[in-house]
Amino acid sequence: MKKVTKAVIPAAGFGTRMLPFTKAVPKELIPLVDTPVLQYVVQEAVDSGAEDILVIISPGKEAVTRHFFPAVELEKRLSESGKDALYAQMQKINNLANIKYVYQYELNGLGDAVSLAEDFAGSDPCMVLLGDTVMDSFSSLPVAGQLVEVYEKYGSSVVALTEVAKDKVSSYGIGAGQEISPAVLKLDTLVEKPRPEDAPGNLAVAARYLFTPGIFKALKQISRGVNGEMQLTDAVVELMGSEPVFGCRIAGKRFDLGSAAGFVAANVEFALRRPELQEILGRQIIDILKEKNILKQ
Ligand code: G1P
């Protein structure tokens, strides 16, 4: 079985849920405290074994590429002024992985975006990590790495699944199947954004996938689905017709930075983990909650 060393990060969407911020700045550069969400995603891919990464952008989102290119003048200044820790941080970003970029000129959906990775993937398995979502792992393996582990055991494609509230299923791809081990299901249905009454359950596709090259053939066979877009979910269903596809109930938490609520919640949680911010921010939050009578004095 081939080792998984490739990752694709779709980052071409408009980010309409975070307008007006995303009018000029790509949603993938939204900060989580002081680090763009995409840097977390790239790090997760690298920590899961990726050496080569393809980021799919669209015209106007070139700032995404600049984050990972060397900033020679800035780095020179940091080094000359003795800001060694910051200099080392910049160097680390430059050397994270071999990152390439491709344009999706027309925004025809996630399935269309992933199909642009066909040449990059070739005959190799490939992770797909959505560029606006941070996954906080509860295990020693990053979330994408948990999918790699399932792939290495069963040799087939895997999608990350998490439970969502029943009234939220229409925001996600919802899957169901037979449980073959505590965290792994062999999927037999997957539906993109179903109405609650049509959903096969409440296990939602959670921003991470691991695909065999079969996905590219499947992507050629689908037509436009929900919202008139080429849906990756529909290609996964197509793939299920020719090879098994597994669902992995991930040990981790999803932070969708592409929505205002997700952005704020993730920032509060991650900031409270920083020793230097914990006390001052914690106190401030408690004061606000007391002031608003949400927390009793
Ligand atoms: C996409 C996928 C959906 C998945 C979701 C969260 O939807 O199409 O199946 O559940 O990401 O990972 P989007 O949020 O782009 O509408």
XYZ file of C-alpha atoms and ligand atoms in Angstrom:
313
model
C 0.000 0.000 0.000
C 1.243 3.473 -0.890
C 2.173 5.866 1.919
C -0.004 8.976 2.101
C 2.270 11.957 1.403
C -0.044 14.265 -0.552
C -2.716 16.695 0.581
C -5.141 18.963 -1.262
C -6.542 22.067 0.405
C -9.513 23.695 -1.344
C -9.388 27.430 -0.584
C -11.172 29.025 -3.529
C -14.591 29.963 -2.091
C -15.813 33.531 -1.571
C -16.391 33.270 2.169
C -19.729 35.069 1.973
C -20.598 34.123 5.556
C -17.731 36.343 6.729
C -18.400 39.411 4.591
C -17.422 42.220 4.683
C -14.062 40.932 6.030
C -13.674 38.507 3.123
C -14.248 41.172 0.464
C -10.490 41.758 0.283
C -8.974 39.074 2.531
C -9.315 35.330 1.853
C -11.316 33.538 4.557
C -8.449 31.061 4.890
C -6.339 33.915 6.320
C -8.814 34.656 9.108
C -6.736 34.569 12.297
C -7.055 32.139 15.117
C -5.546 34.459 17.743
C -2.499 35.458 15.653
C -2.157 32.622 13.151
C -4.158 32.258 9.925
C -6.493 29.296 9.849
C -4.761 27.939 6.737
C -1.470 27.641 8.590
C -3.169 25.333 11.100
C -4.597 23.302 8.227
C -1.217 22.994 6.466
C 0.395 22.014 9.784
C -2.272 19.327 10.325
C -1.573 17.949 6.835
C 2.192 17.912 7.493
C 1.735 16.305 10.932
C -0.404 13.656 9.199
C 2.391 12.782 6.754
C 1.939 15.245 3.863
C 5.102 16.337 2.066
C 3.451 17.766 -1.054
C 0.448 20.045 -0.736
C -1.755 21.543 -3.439
C -3.793 24.588 -2.429
C -6.706 25.434 -4.717
C -7.311 29.177 -4.860
C -9.313 31.514 -7.080
C -8.344 34.833 -8.685
C -8.097 37.526 -6.006
C -6.946 35.119 -3.295
C -3.203 35.416 -3.983
C -2.593 36.584 -0.401
C -2.926 32.898 0.484
C 0.241 32.154 -1.510
C 2.154 35.058 0.045
C 1.663 33.641 3.521
C 3.813 30.633 2.633
C 6.408 32.361 0.419
C 9.541 33.818 2.051
C 9.193 37.471 3.072
C 12.871 38.283 2.495
C 12.910 41.940 3.629
C 10.797 41.260 6.717
C 12.941 38.293 7.697
C 16.139 40.321 7.231
C 14.720 43.042 9.491
C 13.675 40.548 12.173
C 17.069 38.894 12.131
C 19.010 42.201 12.216
C 16.963 43.542 15.105
C 17.483 40.409 17.190
C 13.863 39.234 17.049
C 15.092 35.666 16.886
C 11.901 33.888 17.935
C 9.828 35.691 15.290
C 12.529 35.121 12.678
C 12.543 31.393 13.480
C 8.736 31.320 13.207
C 8.877 32.883 9.711
C 11.543 30.393 8.621
C 9.396 27.539 9.870
C 6.426 28.707 7.769
C 8.655 28.938 4.665
C 9.798 25.365 5.153
C 6.569 23.664 6.241
C 6.048 21.632 3.061
C 6.354 21.709 -0.690
C 3.253 23.806 -1.422
C 1.892 24.371 -4.933
C -1.123 26.364 -6.038
C -3.718 25.979 -8.747
C -6.537 28.301 -9.791
C -10.183 27.376 -9.879
C -11.313 30.072 -12.322
C -15.030 29.400 -12.016
C -16.495 28.569 -8.636
C -18.453 25.474 -9.577
C -18.361 23.829 -6.166
C -16.140 21.688 -3.941
C -16.275 18.682 -6.272
C -15.040 20.814 -9.169
C -12.255 22.247 -6.968
C -11.028 18.786 -5.946
C -11.102 17.580 -9.576
C -8.329 20.116 -10.303
C -5.996 17.981 -8.175
C -6.124 14.988 -10.534
C -2.636 15.476 -12.049
C -1.160 16.352 -8.654
C -2.522 13.160 -7.077
C -1.681 10.887 -10.025
C -1.940 7.309 -8.822
C -1.393 8.185 -5.145
C -3.824 8.396 -2.244
C -4.452 11.946 -1.153
C -5.862 13.773 1.870
C -8.336 16.609 1.351
C -8.556 19.240 4.096
C -11.005 22.134 3.806
C -8.999 25.331 4.214
C -11.431 27.246 6.428
C -11.781 24.618 9.155
C -9.459 23.845 12.044
C -9.715 20.403 13.584
C -8.612 20.126 17.172
C -7.645 16.524 17.838
C -8.407 14.755 21.110
C -5.938 11.973 20.279
C -2.185 11.818 19.708
C -2.897 11.778 15.939
C -4.140 14.867 14.113
C -7.618 14.420 12.611
C -6.325 13.903 9.038
C -3.843 11.424 10.538
C -6.768 9.483 12.034
C -8.095 9.058 8.473
C -4.650 7.939 7.289
C -4.707 5.280 10.018
C -8.080 3.957 8.777
C -6.822 4.019 5.174
C -3.725 2.037 6.173
C -5.937 -0.597 7.807
C -8.677 -0.929 5.165
C -6.979 0.373 1.992
C -9.903 2.479 0.809
C -11.220 6.055 0.895
C -12.264 7.571 4.236
C -14.352 10.596 5.242
C -14.256 12.268 8.652
C -17.564 12.228 10.531
C -18.828 14.041 13.620
C -22.244 14.123 15.242
C -24.269 17.295 14.773
C -27.619 18.410 16.208
C -30.564 16.965 14.245
C -31.828 20.426 13.289
C -28.416 21.281 11.754
C -28.115 18.357 9.323
C -29.098 20.475 6.316
C -25.767 22.349 6.563
C -23.692 19.204 5.985
C -23.100 16.017 4.077
C -24.750 13.326 6.229
C -23.569 9.706 6.138
C -24.668 6.364 7.527
C -23.486 2.773 7.339
C -22.462 -0.331 9.221
C -20.195 0.065 12.208
C -17.222 -2.245 11.594
C -15.209 -1.076 14.597
C -15.977 1.497 17.327
C -14.804 4.457 15.238
C -15.209 3.141 11.700
C -18.291 2.689 9.507
C -18.542 1.195 6.063
C -20.697 3.845 4.454
C -23.777 2.871 2.508
C -25.392 6.294 2.151
C -24.202 9.853 2.008
C -26.462 12.823 1.267
C -25.439 16.442 0.766
C -27.416 18.930 2.864
C -30.565 16.837 3.380
C -33.754 18.167 4.967
C -33.916 16.901 8.572
C -36.797 14.553 7.646
C -34.737 13.017 4.800
C -31.410 12.706 6.661
C -30.085 9.165 7.216
C -28.875 10.191 10.695
C -26.822 12.958 12.222
C -23.242 11.994 11.358
C -21.850 14.907 9.368
C -18.892 15.008 7.001
C -16.305 17.048 8.880
C -13.974 18.889 6.501
C -11.415 16.075 6.104
C -11.254 13.263 3.553
C -8.745 10.702 2.329
C -9.222 9.540 -1.238
C -7.932 6.816 -3.482
C -7.392 7.965 -7.121
C -10.855 6.508 -7.867
C -12.377 9.804 -6.707
C -11.239 11.555 -9.903
C -13.090 9.104 -12.122
C -16.151 9.502 -9.884
C -15.910 13.295 -10.119
C -16.168 13.010 -13.918
C -19.387 11.060 -13.589
C -21.439 13.438 -11.453
C -23.624 16.315 -12.538
C -24.555 19.465 -10.656
C -26.239 18.802 -7.318
C -27.358 20.871 -4.312
C -27.162 24.646 -4.969
C -26.353 23.933 -8.635
C -22.776 23.014 -7.640
C -20.559 20.016 -8.382
C -20.704 18.374 -4.971
C -17.813 16.313 -3.625
C -20.396 14.332 -1.630
C -22.056 13.170 -4.869
C -18.686 11.942 -6.158
C -18.134 10.013 -2.915
C -21.525 8.332 -3.449
C -20.450 7.506 -7.028
C -17.170 6.090 -5.670
C -19.131 3.895 -3.232
C -20.510 2.124 -6.316
C -17.060 0.840 -7.304
C -15.070 0.588 -4.055
C -15.837 0.659 -0.329
C -15.769 4.046 1.371
C -15.342 4.303 5.130
C -16.476 6.896 7.621
C -14.265 7.640 10.608
C -15.877 9.103 13.727
C -13.044 11.401 14.531
C -11.681 12.088 17.982
C -11.665 15.845 17.733
C -13.576 19.079 17.526
C -14.368 21.109 14.424
C -13.910 24.880 14.298
C -15.454 26.419 11.194
C -13.690 29.772 10.890
C -15.766 30.643 7.832
C -18.761 31.644 9.971
C -18.944 34.539 12.445
C -20.034 32.316 15.358
C -17.331 29.732 14.610
C -14.686 32.442 14.291
C -15.484 34.077 17.629
C -15.898 30.788 19.542
C -12.620 29.397 18.179
C -10.739 32.573 19.039
C -12.019 32.655 22.615
C -11.179 28.976 23.119
C -7.702 29.146 21.569
C -6.868 32.435 23.318
C -7.815 30.924 26.689
C -5.257 28.170 26.036
C -2.449 30.713 25.815
C -0.900 31.192 29.256
C -0.065 34.836 28.491
C -3.692 35.640 27.532
C -5.561 33.302 29.854
C -5.757 35.448 32.967
C -6.567 38.814 31.430
C -9.070 37.429 28.918
C -10.620 35.035 31.428
C -11.205 37.888 33.887
C -12.650 40.100 31.183
C -15.090 37.374 30.081
C -16.226 36.772 33.672
C -16.776 40.530 34.193
C -18.873 40.804 31.026
C -20.952 37.749 31.956
C -21.605 39.189 35.436
C -22.443 42.607 34.032
C -24.992 41.056 31.703
C -26.367 38.884 34.503
C -25.525 35.722 32.554
C -23.242 34.665 35.400
C -24.536 35.391 38.910
C -22.307 37.663 41.060
C -18.904 21.144 2.720
C -19.343 19.758 2.246
C -20.232 19.092 3.300
C -19.504 19.063 4.640
C -19.094 20.493 5.041
C -18.293 20.536 6.345
O -20.037 21.985 2.765
O -20.017 19.882 1.014
O -20.531 17.776 2.895
O -20.306 18.474 5.644
O -18.280 21.080 4.002
O -17.108 19.837 6.209
P -19.927 23.596 2.831
O -19.649 23.939 4.264
O -18.801 23.995 1.930
O -21.264 24.108 2.382
